[in-house]
PDB file of C-alpha atoms in Angstrom:
ATOM      1  CA  PRO M   1     -36.852   6.790 -46.146  1.00  0.00           C
ATOM      2  CA  ILE M   2     -37.316   3.061 -46.520  1.00  0.00           C
ATOM      3  CA  ALA M   3     -39.767   0.629 -44.910  1.00  0.00           C
ATOM      4  CA  THR M   4     -40.445  -3.109 -45.006  1.00  0.00           C
ATOM      5  CA  LEU M   5     -43.810  -4.245 -46.346  1.00  0.00           C
ATOM      6  CA  PRO M   6     -45.634  -7.244 -44.791  1.00  0.00           C
ATOM      7  CA  ASP M   7     -44.398  -9.562 -47.558  1.00  0.00           C
ATOM      8  CA  GLY M   8     -40.766  -8.607 -46.923  1.00  0.00           C
ATOM      9  CA  ARG M   9     -40.345  -6.331 -49.926  1.00  0.00           C
ATOM     10  CA  LEU M  10     -38.930  -2.865 -49.378  1.00  0.00           C
ATOM     11  CA  ILE M  11     -40.530   0.448 -50.277  1.00  0.00           C
ATOM     12  CA  THR M  12     -38.737   3.775 -50.572  1.00  0.00           C
ATOM     13  CA  PHE M  13     -39.976   7.303 -51.246  1.00  0.00           C
ATOM     14  CA  PHE M  14     -38.107  10.211 -52.755  1.00  0.00           C
ATOM     15  CA  SER M  15     -38.537  13.729 -54.119  1.00  0.00           C
ATOM     16  CA  THR M  16     -36.506  16.822 -54.815  1.00  0.00           C
ATOM     17  CA  HIS M  17     -36.173  19.455 -52.105  1.00  0.00           C
ATOM     18  CA  GLY M  18     -39.283  21.467 -52.813  1.00  0.00           C
ATOM     19  CA  ARG M  19     -38.998  21.693 -56.607  1.00  0.00           C
ATOM     20  CA  ASP M  20     -41.176  18.650 -57.299  1.00  0.00           C
ATOM     21  CA  HIS M  21     -44.950  18.733 -56.794  1.00  0.00           C
ATOM     22  CA  LYS M  22     -45.312  14.952 -56.861  1.00  0.00           C
ATOM     23  CA  MET M  23     -44.131  12.110 -54.626  1.00  0.00           C
ATOM     24  CA  HIS M  24     -42.151   9.229 -56.144  1.00  0.00           C
ATOM     25  CA  TYR M  25     -41.686   5.707 -54.782  1.00  0.00           C
ATOM     26  CA  ARG M  26     -40.354   2.276 -55.726  1.00  0.00           C
ATOM     27  CA  ILE M  27     -40.889  -1.247 -54.362  1.00  0.00           C
ATOM     28  CA  SER M  28     -38.196  -3.928 -54.418  1.00  0.00           C
ATOM     29  CA  LYS M  29     -38.816  -7.012 -56.537  1.00  0.00           C
ATOM     30  CA  ASN M  30     -37.603  -9.430 -53.871  1.00  0.00           C
ATOM     31  CA  LYS M  31     -37.736  -9.736 -50.093  1.00  0.00           C
ATOM     32  CA  TYR M  32     -35.087  -7.854 -48.119  1.00  0.00           C
ATOM     33  CA  ASP M  33     -33.158  -7.180 -51.315  1.00  0.00           C
ATOM     34  CA  VAL M  34     -32.080  -3.829 -52.769  1.00  0.00           C
ATOM     35  CA  SER M  35     -30.538  -5.132 -55.975  1.00  0.00           C
ATOM     36  CA  GLU M  36     -33.707  -5.047 -58.123  1.00  0.00           C
ATOM     37  CA  TRP M  37     -36.637  -2.645 -58.045  1.00  0.00           C
ATOM     38  CA  GLU M  38     -39.975  -2.329 -59.790  1.00  0.00           C
ATOM     39  CA  GLU M  39     -40.581   0.680 -62.014  1.00  0.00           C
ATOM     40  CA  PRO M  40     -40.961   4.053 -60.235  1.00  0.00           C
ATOM     41  CA  GLN M  41     -44.481   5.074 -59.325  1.00  0.00           C
ATOM     42  CA  ILE M  42     -45.852   8.555 -58.770  1.00  0.00           C
ATOM     43  CA  ILE M  43     -48.394   9.959 -56.328  1.00  0.00           C
ATOM     44  CA  ASP M  44     -49.822  12.936 -58.168  1.00  0.00           C
ATOM     45  CA  ASN M  45     -53.059  13.722 -56.297  1.00  0.00           C
ATOM     46  CA  MET M  46     -51.218  16.131 -54.009  1.00  0.00           C
ATOM     47  CA  GLU M  47     -52.648  19.058 -52.071  1.00  0.00           C
ATOM     48  CA  LYS M  48     -52.842  22.542 -53.571  1.00  0.00           C
ATOM     49  CA  GLY M  49     -49.912  24.895 -53.266  1.00  0.00           C
ATOM     50  CA  SER M  50     -46.722  25.919 -54.981  1.00  0.00           C
ATOM     51  CA  PHE M  51     -43.937  25.091 -52.518  1.00  0.00           C
ATOM     52  CA  GLY M  52     -43.225  21.507 -53.592  1.00  0.00           C
ATOM     53  CA  ILE M  53     -42.802  18.189 -51.791  1.00  0.00           C
ATOM     54  CA  THR M  54     -39.950  17.127 -49.495  1.00  0.00           C
ATOM     55  CA  TYR M  55     -39.019  15.453 -46.155  1.00  0.00           C
ATOM     56  CA  SER M  56     -40.951  12.167 -46.416  1.00  0.00           C
ATOM     57  CA  ASN M  57     -41.312   9.770 -43.444  1.00  0.00           C
ATOM     58  CA  LEU M  58     -42.985   6.348 -43.361  1.00  0.00           C
ATOM     59  CA  ALA M  59     -45.041   4.226 -40.983  1.00  0.00           C
ATOM     60  CA  VAL M  60     -46.624   0.798 -41.543  1.00  0.00           C
ATOM     61  CA  LEU M  61     -49.155  -0.129 -38.818  1.00  0.00           C
ATOM     62  CA  SER M  62     -49.918  -3.853 -38.491  1.00  0.00           C
ATOM     63  CA  GLU M  63     -53.071  -3.295 -36.409  1.00  0.00           C
ATOM     64  CA  GLU M  64     -54.533  -1.240 -39.261  1.00  0.00           C
ATOM     65  CA  LYS M  65     -54.175  -4.143 -41.705  1.00  0.00           C
ATOM     66  CA  ASN M  66     -50.676  -2.943 -42.599  1.00  0.00           C
ATOM     67  CA  ARG M  67     -51.813   0.460 -43.795  1.00  0.00           C
ATOM     68  CA  LEU M  68     -48.834   2.538 -44.929  1.00  0.00           C
ATOM     69  CA  TYR M  69     -48.669   6.230 -44.028  1.00  0.00           C
ATOM     70  CA  VAL M  70     -46.298   8.663 -45.730  1.00  0.00           C
ATOM     71  CA  PHE M  71     -45.787  12.029 -44.020  1.00  0.00           C
ATOM     72  CA  TYR M  72     -44.089  14.885 -45.831  1.00  0.00           C
ATOM     73  CA  ARG M  73     -43.879  18.646 -46.136  1.00  0.00           C
ATOM     74  CA  GLY M  74     -46.468  19.428 -48.750  1.00  0.00           C
ATOM     75  CA  ASN M  75     -47.135  21.999 -51.403  1.00  0.00           C
ATOM     76  CA  ASP M  76     -48.746  24.176 -48.696  1.00  0.00           C
ATOM     77  CA  PHE M  77     -45.482  24.219 -46.671  1.00  0.00           C
ATOM     78  CA  LYS M  78     -47.171  22.271 -43.831  1.00  0.00           C
ATOM     79  CA  PRO M  79     -46.792  18.697 -42.512  1.00  0.00           C
ATOM     80  CA  ASN M  80     -49.073  16.529 -44.650  1.00  0.00           C
ATOM     81  CA  PHE M  81     -49.743  12.823 -45.025  1.00  0.00           C
ATOM     82  CA  LYS M  82     -51.378  10.218 -47.225  1.00  0.00           C
ATOM     83  CA  PHE M  83     -52.059   6.527 -46.711  1.00  0.00           C
ATOM     84  CA  THR M  84     -52.543   3.429 -48.826  1.00  0.00           C
ATOM     85  CA  ASP M  85     -53.859  -0.078 -48.182  1.00  0.00           C
ATOM     86  CA  ASP M  86     -52.698  -1.635 -51.458  1.00  0.00           C
ATOM     87  CA  TYR M  87     -49.517   0.404 -52.208  1.00  0.00           C
ATOM     88  CA  LYS M  88     -51.096   1.541 -55.480  1.00  0.00           C
ATOM     89  CA  SER M  89     -54.020   3.862 -54.736  1.00  0.00           C
ATOM     90  CA  TRP M  90     -53.646   6.721 -52.282  1.00  0.00           C
ATOM     91  CA  SER M  91     -55.941   8.733 -50.044  1.00  0.00           C
ATOM     92  CA  GLU M  92     -56.344  12.459 -50.427  1.00  0.00           C
ATOM     93  CA  GLY M  93     -53.662  14.418 -48.626  1.00  0.00           C
ATOM     94  CA  LYS M  94     -54.349  15.702 -45.128  1.00  0.00           C
ATOM     95  CA  THR M  95     -52.589  18.549 -43.328  1.00  0.00           C
ATOM     96  CA  LEU M  96     -51.608  17.470 -39.820  1.00  0.00           C
ATOM     97  CA  VAL M  97     -50.978  20.726 -38.001  1.00  0.00           C
ATOM     98  CA  VAL M  98     -51.137  24.461 -38.729  1.00  0.00           C
ATOM     99  CA  LYS M  99     -49.959  27.241 -36.440  1.00  0.00           C
ATOM    100  CA  ASN M 100     -52.873  29.638 -35.868  1.00  0.00           C
ATOM    101  CA  LYS M 101     -55.005  27.642 -38.274  1.00  0.00           C
ATOM    102  CA  ASN M 102     -57.825  30.195 -38.210  1.00  0.00           C
ATOM    103  CA  GLN M 103     -55.544  32.856 -39.658  1.00  0.00           C
ATOM    104  CA  LYS M 104     -54.960  33.148 -43.386  1.00  0.00           C
ATOM    105  CA  ASN M 105     -52.133  30.762 -44.364  1.00  0.00           C
ATOM    106  CA  GLY M 106     -51.907  29.668 -40.739  1.00  0.00           C
ATOM    107  CA  GLY M 107     -49.797  32.669 -39.875  1.00  0.00           C
ATOM    108  CA  ASN M 108     -47.336  31.565 -42.595  1.00  0.00           C
ATOM    109  CA  ALA M 109     -45.406  29.361 -40.126  1.00  0.00           C
ATOM    110  CA  ARG M 110     -43.977  26.128 -41.571  1.00  0.00           C
ATOM    111  CA  PRO M 111     -43.671  23.519 -38.801  1.00  0.00           C
ATOM    112  CA  TYR M 112     -40.771  21.058 -38.927  1.00  0.00           C
ATOM    113  CA  LEU M 113     -41.743  17.531 -37.925  1.00  0.00           C
ATOM    114  CA  LYS M 114     -40.030  14.335 -36.777  1.00  0.00           C
ATOM    115  CA  MET M 115     -41.851  11.066 -36.135  1.00  0.00           C
ATOM    116  CA  ALA M 116     -41.394   7.544 -34.782  1.00  0.00           C
ATOM    117  CA  ASN M 117     -43.761   4.579 -34.877  1.00  0.00           C
ATOM    118  CA  ASN M 118     -44.034   1.197 -33.140  1.00  0.00           C
ATOM    119  CA  GLY M 119     -45.134  -0.659 -36.279  1.00  0.00           C
ATOM    120  CA  LYS M 120     -48.418  -1.620 -34.613  1.00  0.00           C
ATOM    121  CA  ASN M 121     -50.811   1.137 -33.652  1.00  0.00           C
ATOM    122  CA  THR M 122     -48.924   4.314 -32.690  1.00  0.00           C
ATOM    123  CA  ILE M 123     -47.088   7.177 -34.414  1.00  0.00           C
ATOM    124  CA  HIS M 124     -45.334   9.787 -32.253  1.00  0.00           C
ATOM    125  CA  PHE M 125     -44.862  13.331 -33.591  1.00  0.00           C
ATOM    126  CA  ALA M 126     -42.581  16.145 -32.444  1.00  0.00           C
ATOM    127  CA  PHE M 127     -42.814  19.457 -34.300  1.00  0.00           C
ATOM    128  CA  THR M 128     -41.915  23.108 -34.050  1.00  0.00           C
ATOM    129  CA  THR M 129     -43.783  26.367 -34.440  1.00  0.00           C
ATOM    130  CA  GLY M 130     -41.966  26.851 -37.720  1.00  0.00           C
ATOM    131  CA  HIS M 131     -38.452  27.575 -38.950  1.00  0.00           C
ATOM    132  CA  PRO M 132     -36.221  29.172 -36.282  1.00  0.00           C
ATOM    133  CA  ARG M 133     -34.971  31.728 -38.783  1.00  0.00           C
ATOM    134  CA  ASN M 134     -38.510  33.095 -39.084  1.00  0.00           C
ATOM    135  CA  GLU M 135     -39.998  32.427 -35.623  1.00  0.00           C
ATOM    136  CA  TYR M 136     -38.430  34.309 -32.718  1.00  0.00           C
ATOM    137  CA  THR M 137     -40.324  32.087 -30.274  1.00  0.00           C
ATOM    138  CA  ASN M 138     -39.874  28.792 -32.095  1.00  0.00           C
ATOM    139  CA  SER M 139     -41.245  26.274 -29.594  1.00  0.00           C
ATOM    140  CA  LEU M 140     -41.527  22.468 -29.471  1.00  0.00           C
ATOM    141  CA  TYR M 141     -44.731  20.416 -29.456  1.00  0.00           C
ATOM    142  CA  TYR M 142     -45.864  16.779 -29.198  1.00  0.00           C
ATOM    143  CA  LEU M 143     -48.831  14.801 -30.513  1.00  0.00           C
ATOM    144  CA  ARG M 144     -49.458  11.131 -31.214  1.00  0.00           C
ATOM    145  CA  TYR M 145     -51.732   9.013 -33.358  1.00  0.00           C
ATOM    146  CA  LYS M 146     -52.885   5.877 -31.540  1.00  0.00           C
ATOM    147  CA  ASN M 147     -55.640   3.370 -32.252  1.00  0.00           C
ATOM    148  CA  GLY M 148     -57.320   5.608 -34.803  1.00  0.00           C
ATOM    149  CA  GLN M 149     -57.285   8.880 -32.885  1.00  0.00           C
ATOM    150  CA  PHE M 150     -54.916  11.727 -32.081  1.00  0.00           C
ATOM    151  CA  GLU M 151     -53.906  12.239 -28.443  1.00  0.00           C
ATOM    152  CA  ASN M 152     -51.580  14.226 -26.239  1.00  0.00           C
ATOM    153  CA  ALA M 153     -48.897  12.491 -24.172  1.00  0.00           C
ATOM    154  CA  ALA M 154     -51.329  11.902 -21.290  1.00  0.00           C
ATOM    155  CA  GLY M 155     -53.689  10.038 -23.601  1.00  0.00           C
ATOM    156  CA  LYS M 156     -56.344  12.757 -23.818  1.00  0.00           C
ATOM    157  CA  LYS M 157     -58.151  12.672 -27.164  1.00  0.00           C
ATOM    158  CA  VAL M 158     -57.466  15.660 -29.394  1.00  0.00           C
ATOM    159  CA  GLY M 159     -59.521  14.479 -32.361  1.00  0.00           C
ATOM    160  CA  THR M 160     -59.707  12.104 -35.306  1.00  0.00           C
ATOM    161  CA  ILE M 161     -58.631  12.303 -38.921  1.00  0.00           C
ATOM    162  CA  ASN M 162     -61.923  14.074 -39.624  1.00  0.00           C
ATOM    163  CA  ASP M 163     -60.875  16.969 -37.371  1.00  0.00           C
ATOM    164  CA  LEU M 164     -57.640  17.779 -39.189  1.00  0.00           C
ATOM    165  CA  PRO M 165     -55.744  20.011 -39.299  1.00  0.00           C
ATOM    166  CA  PHE M 166     -54.976  20.602 -35.624  1.00  0.00           C
ATOM    167  CA  ASP M 167     -53.726  23.864 -34.200  1.00  0.00           C
ATOM    168  CA  HIS M 168     -50.484  23.909 -32.207  1.00  0.00           C
ATOM    169  CA  SER M 169     -52.517  24.906 -29.145  1.00  0.00           C
ATOM    170  CA  GLN M 170     -54.210  21.492 -29.220  1.00  0.00           C
ATOM    171  CA  ALA M 171     -50.896  19.660 -28.818  1.00  0.00           C
ATOM    172  CA  ASP M 172     -48.548  19.396 -25.831  1.00  0.00           C
ATOM    173  CA  MET M 173     -46.120  22.276 -25.563  1.00  0.00           C
ATOM    174  CA  VAL M 174     -42.899  20.493 -24.676  1.00  0.00           C
ATOM    175  CA  TYR M 175     -40.788  23.647 -24.618  1.00  0.00           C
ATOM    176  CA  ASP M 176     -42.036  27.250 -24.636  1.00  0.00           C
ATOM    177  CA  ALA M 177     -39.480  29.514 -26.318  1.00  0.00           C
ATOM    178  CA  SER M 178     -41.405  32.668 -25.443  1.00  0.00           C
ATOM    179  CA  LYS M 179     -40.029  32.464 -21.898  1.00  0.00           C
ATOM    180  CA  ASN M 180     -36.391  33.033 -22.865  1.00  0.00           C
ATOM    181  CA  LEU M 181     -36.369  33.603 -26.670  1.00  0.00           C
ATOM    182  CA  HIS M 182     -34.051  30.609 -27.181  1.00  0.00           C
ATOM    183  CA  ARG M 183     -35.393  29.192 -30.434  1.00  0.00           C
ATOM    184  CA  ALA M 184     -35.894  25.421 -30.653  1.00  0.00           C
ATOM    185  CA  TRP M 185     -35.399  23.001 -33.522  1.00  0.00           C
ATOM    186  CA  VAL M 186     -36.417  19.356 -33.402  1.00  0.00           C
ATOM    187  CA  TRP M 187     -33.863  16.666 -34.263  1.00  0.00           C
ATOM    188  CA  ASP M 188     -35.274  13.288 -33.278  1.00  0.00           C
ATOM    189  CA  ILE M 189     -38.067  11.471 -31.450  1.00  0.00           C
ATOM    190  CA  ALA M 190     -38.255   7.942 -30.059  1.00  0.00           C
ATOM    191  CA  TYR M 191     -40.202   6.105 -27.330  1.00  0.00           C
ATOM    192  CA  ASP M 192     -39.199   4.084 -24.283  1.00  0.00           C
ATOM    193  CA  GLU M 193     -40.317   0.719 -22.883  1.00  0.00           C
ATOM    194  CA  ASN M 194     -43.536   2.340 -21.604  1.00  0.00           C
ATOM    195  CA  ASP M 195     -44.270   3.830 -25.029  1.00  0.00           C
ATOM    196  CA  PHE M 196     -43.534   7.272 -23.529  1.00  0.00           C
ATOM    197  CA  PRO M 197     -42.033   9.770 -25.998  1.00  0.00           C
ATOM    198  CA  VAL M 198     -38.436  11.002 -25.836  1.00  0.00           C
ATOM    199  CA  ILE M 199     -37.352  14.014 -27.906  1.00  0.00           C
ATOM    200  CA  ALA M 200     -33.910  15.352 -28.815  1.00  0.00           C
ATOM    201  CA  TYR M 201     -33.817  19.008 -29.811  1.00  0.00           C
ATOM    202  CA  THR M 202     -31.708  22.148 -29.861  1.00  0.00           C
ATOM    203  CA  ARG M 203     -32.120  25.526 -28.269  1.00  0.00           C
ATOM    204  CA  VAL M 204     -30.353  28.423 -29.920  1.00  0.00           C
ATOM    205  CA  GLU M 205     -29.402  30.912 -27.222  1.00  0.00           C
ATOM    206  CA  SER M 206     -27.636  32.915 -29.911  1.00  0.00           C
ATOM    207  CA  GLU M 207     -26.294  32.096 -33.352  1.00  0.00           C
ATOM    208  CA  ILE M 208     -22.929  31.176 -31.833  1.00  0.00           C
ATOM    209  CA  LYS M 209     -24.357  29.487 -28.716  1.00  0.00           C
ATOM    210  CA  HIS M 210     -26.355  26.384 -29.572  1.00  0.00           C
ATOM    211  CA  GLN M 211     -27.425  23.883 -26.902  1.00  0.00           C
ATOM    212  CA  TYR M 212     -28.535  20.226 -27.021  1.00  0.00           C
ATOM    213  CA  TRP M 213     -31.602  19.328 -24.950  1.00  0.00           C
ATOM    214  CA  TYR M 214     -33.462  16.154 -23.986  1.00  0.00           C
ATOM    215  CA  ALA M 215     -37.220  16.068 -23.329  1.00  0.00           C
ATOM    216  CA  ARG M 216     -38.950  13.039 -21.851  1.00  0.00           C
ATOM    217  CA  TRP M 217     -42.516  12.293 -20.781  1.00  0.00           C
ATOM    218  CA  ASP M 218     -42.536  10.567 -17.368  1.00  0.00           C
ATOM    219  CA  GLY M 219     -46.219   9.622 -17.392  1.00  0.00           C
ATOM    220  CA  GLN M 220     -47.387  12.867 -15.809  1.00  0.00           C
ATOM    221  CA  LYS M 221     -45.258  15.727 -17.117  1.00  0.00           C
ATOM    222  CA  TRP M 222     -42.530  16.687 -19.570  1.00  0.00           C
ATOM    223  CA  LEU M 223     -38.977  16.707 -18.224  1.00  0.00           C
ATOM    224  CA  ASN M 224     -36.533  18.990 -20.047  1.00  0.00           C
ATOM    225  CA  ASN M 225     -32.815  18.688 -19.367  1.00  0.00           C
ATOM    226  CA  LYS M 226     -29.762  20.118 -21.058  1.00  0.00           C
ATOM    227  CA  ILE M 227     -27.284  17.623 -22.507  1.00  0.00           C
ATOM    228  CA  SER M 228     -24.423  19.916 -23.470  1.00  0.00           C
ATOM    229  CA  ASN M 229     -23.383  23.040 -25.289  1.00  0.00           C
ATOM    230  CA  ALA M 230     -23.238  22.601 -29.064  1.00  0.00           C
ATOM    231  CA  GLY M 231     -21.075  25.461 -30.282  1.00  0.00           C
ATOM    232  CA  ARG M 232     -22.060  27.622 -33.215  1.00  0.00           C
ATOM    233  CA  TRP M 233     -23.814  26.738 -36.449  1.00  0.00           C
ATOM    234  CA  PHE M 234     -22.770  23.894 -38.695  1.00  0.00           C
ATOM    235  CA  PRO M 235     -21.443  23.614 -41.362  1.00  0.00           C
ATOM    236  CA  ARG M 236     -18.764  26.237 -40.796  1.00  0.00           C
ATOM    237  CA  ARG M 237     -19.271  28.102 -44.028  1.00  0.00           C
ATOM    238  CA  ASP M 238     -17.295  31.255 -44.694  1.00  0.00           C
ATOM    239  CA  ILE M 239     -19.285  34.325 -43.730  1.00  0.00           C
ATOM    240  CA  PRO M 240     -19.626  36.956 -46.461  1.00  0.00           C
ATOM    241  CA  LYS M 241     -18.005  40.328 -45.934  1.00  0.00           C
ATOM    242  CA  GLU M 242     -21.231  41.848 -44.678  1.00  0.00           C
ATOM    243  CA  GLY M 243     -21.183  39.328 -41.804  1.00  0.00           C
ATOM    244  CA  TYR M 244     -24.414  37.534 -42.714  1.00  0.00           C
ATOM    245  CA  GLU M 245     -24.898  33.757 -42.355  1.00  0.00           C
ATOM    246  CA  GLY M 246     -28.078  32.556 -44.053  1.00  0.00           C
ATOM    247  CA  GLU M 247     -28.588  29.411 -41.956  1.00  0.00           C
ATOM    248  CA  PRO M 248     -27.182  30.090 -38.469  1.00  0.00           C
ATOM    249  CA  HIS M 249     -29.650  27.777 -36.679  1.00  0.00           C
ATOM    250  CA  TYR M 250     -28.296  24.473 -38.016  1.00  0.00           C
ATOM    251  CA  SER M 251     -26.352  22.600 -35.331  1.00  0.00           C
ATOM    252  CA  GLY M 252     -23.924  19.695 -35.640  1.00  0.00           C
ATOM    253  CA  GLY M 253     -26.825  17.368 -34.884  1.00  0.00           C
ATOM    254  CA  LEU M 254     -28.003  14.770 -32.382  1.00  0.00           C
ATOM    255  CA  HIS M 255     -29.718  11.402 -32.622  1.00  0.00           C
ATOM    256  CA  LEU M 256     -31.494   9.090 -30.185  1.00  0.00           C
ATOM    257  CA  ASP M 257     -30.798   5.370 -30.016  1.00  0.00           C
ATOM    258  CA  HIS M 258     -34.284   4.154 -30.937  1.00  0.00           C
ATOM    259  CA  ASN M 259     -33.663   0.787 -29.272  1.00  0.00           C
ATOM    260  CA  ASN M 260     -32.661   2.531 -26.049  1.00  0.00           C
ATOM    261  CA  PRO M 261     -33.466   6.267 -25.837  1.00  0.00           C
ATOM    262  CA  ASP M 262     -31.370   6.514 -22.678  1.00  0.00           C
ATOM    263  CA  ILE M 263     -28.520   6.797 -25.196  1.00  0.00           C
ATOM    264  CA  ILE M 264     -27.965   9.780 -27.455  1.00  0.00           C
ATOM    265  CA  TYR M 265     -25.278  10.699 -29.982  1.00  0.00           C
ATOM    266  CA  ALA M 266     -24.319  14.311 -30.602  1.00  0.00           C
ATOM    267  CA  SER M 267     -21.940  16.230 -32.850  1.00  0.00           C
ATOM    268  CA  ILE M 268     -19.949  18.633 -30.662  1.00  0.00           C
ATOM    269  CA  PRO M 269     -17.069  20.956 -31.573  1.00  0.00           C
ATOM    270  CA  VAL M 270     -13.792  20.126 -29.807  1.00  0.00           C
ATOM    271  CA  ASN M 271     -10.855  22.394 -30.603  1.00  0.00           C
ATOM    272  CA  ASN M 272     -12.908  23.747 -33.501  1.00  0.00           C
ATOM    273  CA  VAL M 273     -13.532  20.277 -34.992  1.00  0.00           C
ATOM    274  CA  PHE M 274     -16.928  18.541 -34.718  1.00  0.00           C
ATOM    275  CA  GLU M 275     -16.692  15.099 -33.092  1.00  0.00           C
ATOM    276  CA  ILE M 276     -19.331  12.454 -32.336  1.00  0.00           C
ATOM    277  CA  HIS M 277     -20.014  12.027 -28.619  1.00  0.00           C
ATOM    278  CA  ARG M 278     -22.080   9.328 -26.919  1.00  0.00           C
ATOM    279  CA  PHE M 279     -24.152  10.272 -23.862  1.00  0.00           C
ATOM    280  CA  GLN M 280     -26.148   7.961 -21.584  1.00  0.00           C
ATOM    281  CA  THR M 281     -28.584   8.710 -18.776  1.00  0.00           C
ATOM    282  CA  SER M 282     -29.998   6.494 -16.041  1.00  0.00           C
ATOM    283  CA  ASP M 283     -32.354   9.074 -14.533  1.00  0.00           C
ATOM    284  CA  LYS M 284     -34.547  10.186 -17.467  1.00  0.00           C
ATOM    285  CA  GLY M 285     -32.079  12.852 -18.551  1.00  0.00           C
ATOM    286  CA  LYS M 286     -31.448  14.611 -15.244  1.00  0.00           C
ATOM    287  CA  THR M 287     -27.754  13.702 -15.520  1.00  0.00           C
TER     288      THR M 287
END
């Protein structure tokens, strides 16, 4: 990921996929310019665990004196974050959410998280129970950070940074997979002109029947509407002779237009070839 600092310089974070136990980042030497970068820096005061760091996401909030937050999957296999006010020294890591947090290892679930921020005072989060390969009832949840506290979509306070980590039960359940055993996986989150969250996700009816769905908060409740069928898993790797596919829950993918979440782009198989389709709604996803 890459973000713009208040002085116009760029900052980017990177790591290996779980084999590195430290976070790396670099800052550009000049404003809005990627041609020259300062020396790499390392965040090494990471949380305990052996799984490694990956999946970083950034947010700079102007109403918090341009504090920069970096969210990532941490060494404990959970969504974690750190923040900095000077882009040099970093806070201790905090775990955001743990499924069944009172159980040992949080029930071993590893939530997948997507986030979006308004650059001022709010960060929206959408996350799952865990990985759909491991969770038969992999559901979808929502939480936001706003003006120094964590809230649900209706604005009810869930807690502060001192109350972390939160349990899934403290967040909004956007989609409950236990009702039909169609496992969810989150793909994107954005917000509309009212700062209401919009989430793009998949439901896996079976390994060869994926579906694209659209969830939207209307100010009072979550609206869930199907966009289209999505075919089977992607990429179309050859299946070994024993008929086993290791990652059958990956779909072609879908993405919200963050400037206008009425618009969504999705990868859909047509005549056995994945193509990019553009969808648009004028009724909050109903059609």
